[in-house]
CSV table of C-alpha atoms and ligand atoms in Angstrom, one decimal:
chain,number,residue,atom,x,y,z
A,1008,UNK,CA,-4.4,15.5,-47.2
A,1009,UNK,CA,-5.8,12.1,-47.0
A,1010,UNK,CA,-4.7,10.1,-43.9
A,1011,UNK,CA,-1.9,7.7,-44.3
A,1012,UNK,CA,-1.9,4.8,-41.9
A,1013,UNK,CA,1.0,2.3,-41.4
A,1014,UNK,CA,0.2,-1.4,-41.2
A,1015,UNK,CA,3.7,-2.7,-41.9
A,1016,UNK,CA,4.5,-6.2,-43.0
A,1017,UNK,CA,7.0,-7.9,-40.6
A,1018,UNK,CA,10.6,-8.1,-41.9
A,1019,UNK,CA,10.3,-11.9,-41.9
A,1020,UNK,CA,7.3,-11.8,-44.2
A,1021,UNK,CA,8.8,-8.9,-46.2
A,1022,UNK,CA,11.8,-11.0,-47.0
A,1023,UNK,CA,9.6,-13.7,-48.5
A,1024,UNK,CA,7.7,-11.4,-50.9
A,1025,UNK,CA,10.3,-8.8,-52.0
A,1026,UNK,CA,13.9,-8.6,-53.2
A,1027,UNK,CA,14.9,-7.2,-49.8
A,1028,UNK,CA,15.9,-3.7,-49.0
A,1029,UNK,CA,17.9,-1.3,-51.2
A,1030,UNK,CA,15.2,0.3,-53.2
A,1031,UNK,CA,16.7,3.1,-55.3
A,1032,UNK,CA,13.4,5.1,-55.0
A,1033,UNK,CA,13.7,6.7,-58.4
A,1034,UNK,CA,10.1,6.1,-59.5
A,1035,UNK,CA,6.6,6.1,-58.2
A,1036,UNK,CA,4.7,3.3,-59.9
A,1037,UNK,CA,0.9,3.7,-60.1
A,1038,UNK,CA,-1.4,0.6,-60.2
A,1039,UNK,CA,-5.0,-0.3,-59.8
A,1040,UNK,CA,-6.0,-3.4,-57.8
A,1041,UNK,CA,-8.3,-4.6,-60.5
A,1042,UNK,CA,-10.4,-6.0,-57.6
A,1043,UNK,CA,-13.9,-4.7,-58.0
A,1044,UNK,CA,-15.5,-6.8,-55.2
A,1045,UNK,CA,-17.3,-4.8,-52.6
A,1046,UNK,CA,-15.1,-4.4,-49.5
A,1047,UNK,CA,-11.9,-4.8,-51.5
A,1048,UNK,CA,-10.6,-1.5,-50.0
A,1049,UNK,CA,-7.2,-0.3,-48.7
A,1050,UNK,CA,-7.6,-1.9,-45.3
A,1051,UNK,CA,-8.5,-5.3,-46.9
A,1052,UNK,CA,-5.5,-5.2,-49.2
A,1053,UNK,CA,-3.2,-4.1,-46.3
A,1054,UNK,CA,-4.5,-6.9,-44.2
A,1055,UNK,CA,-3.9,-9.4,-47.0
A,1056,UNK,CA,-0.3,-8.3,-47.0
A,1057,UNK,CA,0.3,-8.2,-43.3
A,1058,UNK,CA,-1.4,-11.6,-42.9
A,1059,UNK,CA,1.1,-13.2,-45.3
A,1060,UNK,CA,-0.1,-12.8,-48.9
A,1061,UNK,CA,0.3,-16.2,-50.4
A,1062,UNK,CA,0.8,-14.7,-53.9
A,1063,UNK,CA,4.2,-13.7,-55.0
A,1064,UNK,CA,3.3,-10.0,-55.0
A,1065,UNK,CA,3.9,-7.0,-52.7
A,1066,UNK,CA,3.4,-3.3,-52.9
A,1067,UNK,CA,4.1,-0.3,-50.6
A,1068,UNK,CA,0.7,1.5,-50.4
A,1069,UNK,CA,-3.0,0.8,-51.1
A,1070,UNK,CA,-5.3,3.8,-51.3
A,1071,UNK,CA,-9.0,4.0,-51.5
A,1072,UNK,CA,-11.7,6.7,-51.1
A,1073,UNK,CA,-11.1,6.9,-47.4
A,1074,UNK,CA,-7.4,6.6,-46.6
A,1075,UNK,CA,-4.0,5.3,-47.7
A,1076,UNK,CA,-2.4,2.3,-45.9
A,1077,UNK,CA,1.3,1.7,-46.0
A,1078,UNK,CA,2.5,-1.9,-45.9
A,1079,UNK,CA,6.2,-1.5,-46.6
A,1080,UNK,CA,8.8,1.2,-45.9
A,1081,UNK,CA,10.1,2.7,-49.2
A,1082,UNK,CA,13.4,0.9,-48.8
A,1083,UNK,CA,11.9,-2.5,-49.7
A,1084,UNK,CA,12.0,-3.7,-53.3
A,1085,UNK,CA,8.5,-4.9,-53.7
A,1086,UNK,CA,7.2,-7.2,-56.4
A,1087,UNK,CA,4.6,-5.3,-58.3
A,1088,UNK,CA,6.0,-3.7,-61.5
A,1089,UNK,CA,6.6,-6.9,-63.5
A,1090,UNK,CA,10.3,-6.0,-64.2
A,1091,UNK,CA,13.4,-5.9,-62.1
A,1092,UNK,CA,14.0,-2.2,-62.9
A,1093,UNK,CA,10.4,-1.3,-61.8
A,1094,UNK,CA,10.6,-3.4,-58.6
A,1095,UNK,CA,14.2,-2.3,-57.6
A,1096,UNK,CA,13.7,1.4,-58.3
A,1097,UNK,CA,10.0,2.0,-57.7
A,1098,UNK,CA,7.6,2.8,-54.8
A,1099,UNK,CA,4.4,1.0,-55.7
A,1100,UNK,CA,1.0,2.6,-55.1
A,1101,UNK,CA,-2.2,0.5,-55.7
A,1102,UNK,CA,-5.5,2.4,-56.2
A,1103,UNK,CA,-8.6,0.5,-55.2
A,1104,UNK,CA,-11.5,0.0,-57.6
A,1105,UNK,CA,-13.9,-1.8,-55.3
A,1106,UNK,CA,-17.5,-1.5,-56.4
A,1107,UNK,CA,-18.6,0.1,-53.1
A,1108,UNK,CA,-15.9,2.8,-53.2
A,1109,UNK,CA,-15.8,6.1,-55.0
A,1110,UNK,CA,-13.1,5.7,-57.7
A,1111,UNK,CA,-12.7,9.5,-58.3
A,1112,UNK,CA,-12.1,10.1,-54.6
A,1113,UNK,CA,-9.7,7.2,-54.5
A,1114,UNK,CA,-7.8,8.8,-57.3
A,1115,UNK,CA,-7.7,12.2,-55.6
A,1116,UNK,CA,-6.4,10.5,-52.4
A,1117,UNK,CA,-3.8,8.7,-54.5
A,1118,UNK,CA,-2.7,12.0,-56.1
A,1119,UNK,CA,-2.2,13.5,-52.6
A,1120,UNK,CA,-0.3,10.4,-51.5
A,1121,UNK,CA,1.9,10.5,-54.6
A,1122,UNK,CA,2.6,14.2,-54.1
A,1123,UNK,CA,3.7,13.5,-50.6
A,1124,UNK,CA,6.0,10.7,-51.6
A,1125,UNK,CA,7.5,12.9,-54.3
A,1126,UNK,CA,8.3,15.5,-51.7
A,1127,UNK,CA,9.6,13.1,-49.1
A,1128,UNK,CA,11.9,11.3,-51.6
A,1129,UNK,CA,12.7,14.0,-54.0
A,1130,UNK,CA,11.1,12.3,-57.0
A,1131,UNK,CA,10.0,14.4,-59.9
A,1132,UNK,CA,6.7,14.3,-61.7
A,1133,UNK,CA,8.3,12.9,-64.8
A,1134,UNK,CA,9.2,9.8,-62.8
A,1135,UNK,CA,5.6,9.1,-61.7
A,1136,UNK,CA,4.8,6.3,-64.1
A,1137,UNK,CA,2.2,3.6,-64.8
A,1138,UNK,CA,2.9,0.0,-64.1
A,1139,UNK,CA,2.5,-0.4,-67.9
A,1140,UNK,CA,5.7,1.6,-68.3
A,1141,UNK,CA,7.8,-1.3,-67.0
A,1142,UNK,CA,6.0,-4.4,-68.2
A,1143,UNK,CA,3.4,-3.4,-70.7
A,1144,UNK,CA,0.6,-4.7,-68.4
A,1145,UNK,CA,-2.8,-2.9,-68.8
A,1146,UNK,CA,-2.4,-1.3,-65.4
A,1147,UNK,CA,-3.7,1.1,-64.1
A,1148,UNK,CA,-6.6,-0.2,-66.2
A,1149,UNK,CA,-9.3,2.5,-65.7
A,1150,UNK,CA,-6.9,5.4,-66.3
A,1151,UNK,CA,-5.5,3.7,-69.4
A,1152,UNK,CA,-9.0,3.2,-70.7
A,1153,UNK,CA,-9.6,6.9,-70.0
A,1154,UNK,CA,-12.3,6.7,-67.3
A,1155,UNK,CA,-10.3,9.5,-65.8
A,1156,UNK,CA,-7.3,10.0,-67.9
A,1157,UNK,CA,-3.6,9.7,-66.9
A,1158,UNK,CA,-3.0,13.3,-67.8
A,1159,UNK,CA,-5.9,14.4,-65.5
A,1160,UNK,CA,-4.3,12.3,-62.7
A,1161,UNK,CA,-0.9,14.0,-63.3
A,1162,UNK,CA,-2.7,17.4,-63.0
A,1163,UNK,CA,-4.3,16.2,-59.8
A,1164,UNK,CA,-0.8,15.4,-58.4
A,1165,UNK,CA,0.6,18.7,-59.5
A,1166,UNK,CA,-2.3,20.5,-57.8
A,1167,UNK,CA,-1.7,18.4,-54.7
A,1168,UNK,CA,2.0,19.4,-54.8
A,1169,UNK,CA,1.1,23.1,-55.0
A,1170,UNK,CA,2.7,23.3,-58.4
A,1171,UNK,CA,-0.4,24.6,-60.1
A,1172,UNK,CA,-2.7,27.2,-58.7
A,1173,UNK,CA,-6.0,26.5,-60.4
A,1174,UNK,CA,-8.3,23.7,-59.3
A,1175,UNK,CA,-8.0,20.4,-61.1
A,1176,UNK,CA,-10.3,20.3,-64.1
A,1177,UNK,CA,-11.9,16.9,-63.3
A,1178,UNK,CA,-14.8,16.2,-65.6
A,1179,UNK,CA,-15.9,12.7,-65.7
A,1180,UNK,CA,-18.4,12.8,-68.6
A,1181,UNK,CA,-18.6,9.1,-69.0
A,1182,UNK,CA,-21.9,7.4,-68.8
A,1183,UNK,CA,-22.7,4.7,-66.2
A,1184,UNK,CA,-25.7,2.7,-65.1
A,1185,UNK,CA,-26.5,0.9,-61.9
A,1186,UNK,CA,-27.4,-2.8,-62.1
A,1187,UNK,CA,-29.0,-4.5,-59.1
A,1188,UNK,CA,-28.4,-8.1,-58.0
A,1189,UNK,CA,-31.0,-10.6,-59.0
A,1190,UNK,CA,-34.5,-11.0,-57.8
A,1191,UNK,CA,-36.2,-14.4,-57.7
A,1192,UNK,CA,-39.5,-13.1,-59.2
A,1193,UNK,CA,-40.3,-10.6,-61.9
A,1194,UNK,CA,-42.8,-9.1,-59.5
A,1195,UNK,CA,-40.0,-8.3,-57.0
A,1196,UNK,CA,-38.0,-6.6,-59.7
A,1197,UNK,CA,-41.0,-4.7,-60.8
A,1198,UNK,CA,-41.6,-3.4,-57.3
A,1199,UNK,CA,-38.0,-1.9,-57.3
A,1200,UNK,CA,-38.5,-0.6,-60.8
A,1201,UNK,CA,-41.6,1.1,-59.6
A,1202,UNK,CA,-39.9,2.9,-56.8
A,1203,UNK,CA,-37.0,4.0,-59.0
A,1204,UNK,CA,-39.4,5.4,-61.5
A,1205,UNK,CA,-42.0,7.0,-59.3
A,1206,UNK,CA,-40.2,7.8,-56.1
A,1207,UNK,CA,-36.7,8.6,-57.4
A,1208,UNK,CA,-37.9,9.8,-60.8
A,1209,UNK,CA,-35.3,7.7,-62.7
A,1210,UNK,CA,-35.5,5.7,-65.8
A,1211,UNK,CA,-35.4,1.9,-65.0
A,1212,UNK,CA,-35.5,-1.3,-66.9
A,1213,UNK,CA,-36.0,-4.9,-66.0
A,1214,UNK,CA,-33.6,-7.5,-67.5
A,1215,UNK,CA,-33.9,-11.3,-67.3
A,1216,UNK,CA,-30.9,-13.1,-65.9
A,1217,UNK,CA,-31.3,-16.9,-66.3
A,1218,UNK,CA,-34.5,-17.6,-64.4
A,1219,UNK,CA,-34.2,-14.5,-62.3
A,1220,UNK,CA,-34.5,-10.7,-62.9
A,1221,UNK,CA,-32.4,-7.6,-62.4
A,1222,UNK,CA,-33.2,-3.9,-62.5
A,1223,UNK,CA,-31.0,-1.6,-64.6
A,1224,UNK,CA,-31.2,2.2,-64.3
A,1225,UNK,CA,-30.9,4.7,-67.1
A,1226,UNK,CA,-27.6,6.4,-67.5
A,1227,UNK,CA,-25.8,8.7,-65.0
A,1228,UNK,CA,-23.1,11.1,-66.0
A,1229,UNK,CA,-19.9,10.5,-64.0
A,1230,UNK,CA,-18.8,7.7,-61.8
A,1231,UNK,CA,-19.5,9.7,-58.6
A,1232,UNK,CA,-23.1,10.3,-59.6
A,1233,UNK,CA,-23.7,6.7,-60.5
A,1234,UNK,CA,-22.1,5.5,-57.2
A,1235,UNK,CA,-24.4,7.8,-55.3
A,1236,UNK,CA,-27.3,6.3,-57.2
A,1237,UNK,CA,-26.2,2.8,-56.2
A,1238,UNK,CA,-25.8,3.8,-52.6
A,1239,UNK,CA,-29.3,5.3,-52.7
A,1240,UNK,CA,-30.8,2.0,-53.9
A,1241,UNK,CA,-28.9,0.1,-51.2
A,1242,UNK,CA,-29.9,2.6,-48.5
A,1243,UNK,CA,-33.5,2.3,-49.5
A,1244,UNK,CA,-33.1,-1.5,-49.1
A,1245,UNK,CA,-34.4,-2.0,-52.7
A,1246,UNK,CA,-31.5,-4.3,-53.4
A,1247,UNK,CA,-28.7,-5.9,-51.4
A,1248,UNK,CA,-26.3,-5.5,-54.4
A,1249,UNK,CA,-26.2,-2.5,-56.7
A,1250,UNK,CA,-23.2,-2.2,-59.0
A,1251,UNK,CA,-22.0,0.6,-61.2
A,1252,UNK,CA,-21.4,-0.5,-64.8
A,1253,UNK,CA,-20.2,1.4,-67.8
A,1254,UNK,CA,-23.1,2.3,-70.1
B,2072,ZN,ZN1,-0.2,-2.9,-61.6
């Protein structure tokens, strides 16, 4: 079970960014943060809320590849689902998509969190819904686009609930590349390309970006593999920035 840490918003602040208490707790509403910046993890989102989020938005949990952080007790009617019904009756879970996080692990942690909330509040799997269910918004975006499908996520929740005995069939067969930040000179980009090719044994290309240069890898199968590749580039100090992009 992923760790769940409470970093609750004060009642004074909560009253500014919710419809108050009285949540019916009928649904669990799944979101993605859509914030791909490095460092935009669960802790950062929880701090944003506890420091007084200036936006008219609120949600109960943020979960990343390391932990889940709770910002509101379930009783609060947070503003996240884009409809009164979704806000009044839903417990809102945001999954992080930060570039320096492992999205698949964040989904697995989210599945465990959702399974726990279902058990605690007596909510059935049929009432675990996407944000899209209430407002038509393209959220959770990656799942809706099939990076790891909604049905796979539901299977992960069932497994976390102990409803299903076999392990989750999680196969991310999508292709990704790693794209570095820019280098000022072509020579610097070529130096990195050289290491990727001859030391790592990868395919690597150089791409112009304005007057600068980037290095792009060949394809990796699966987000987790590509993320490991990006981390390897950063650990080897070949680039300060290395982002995973869809191939
Ligand atoms: Zn959403």
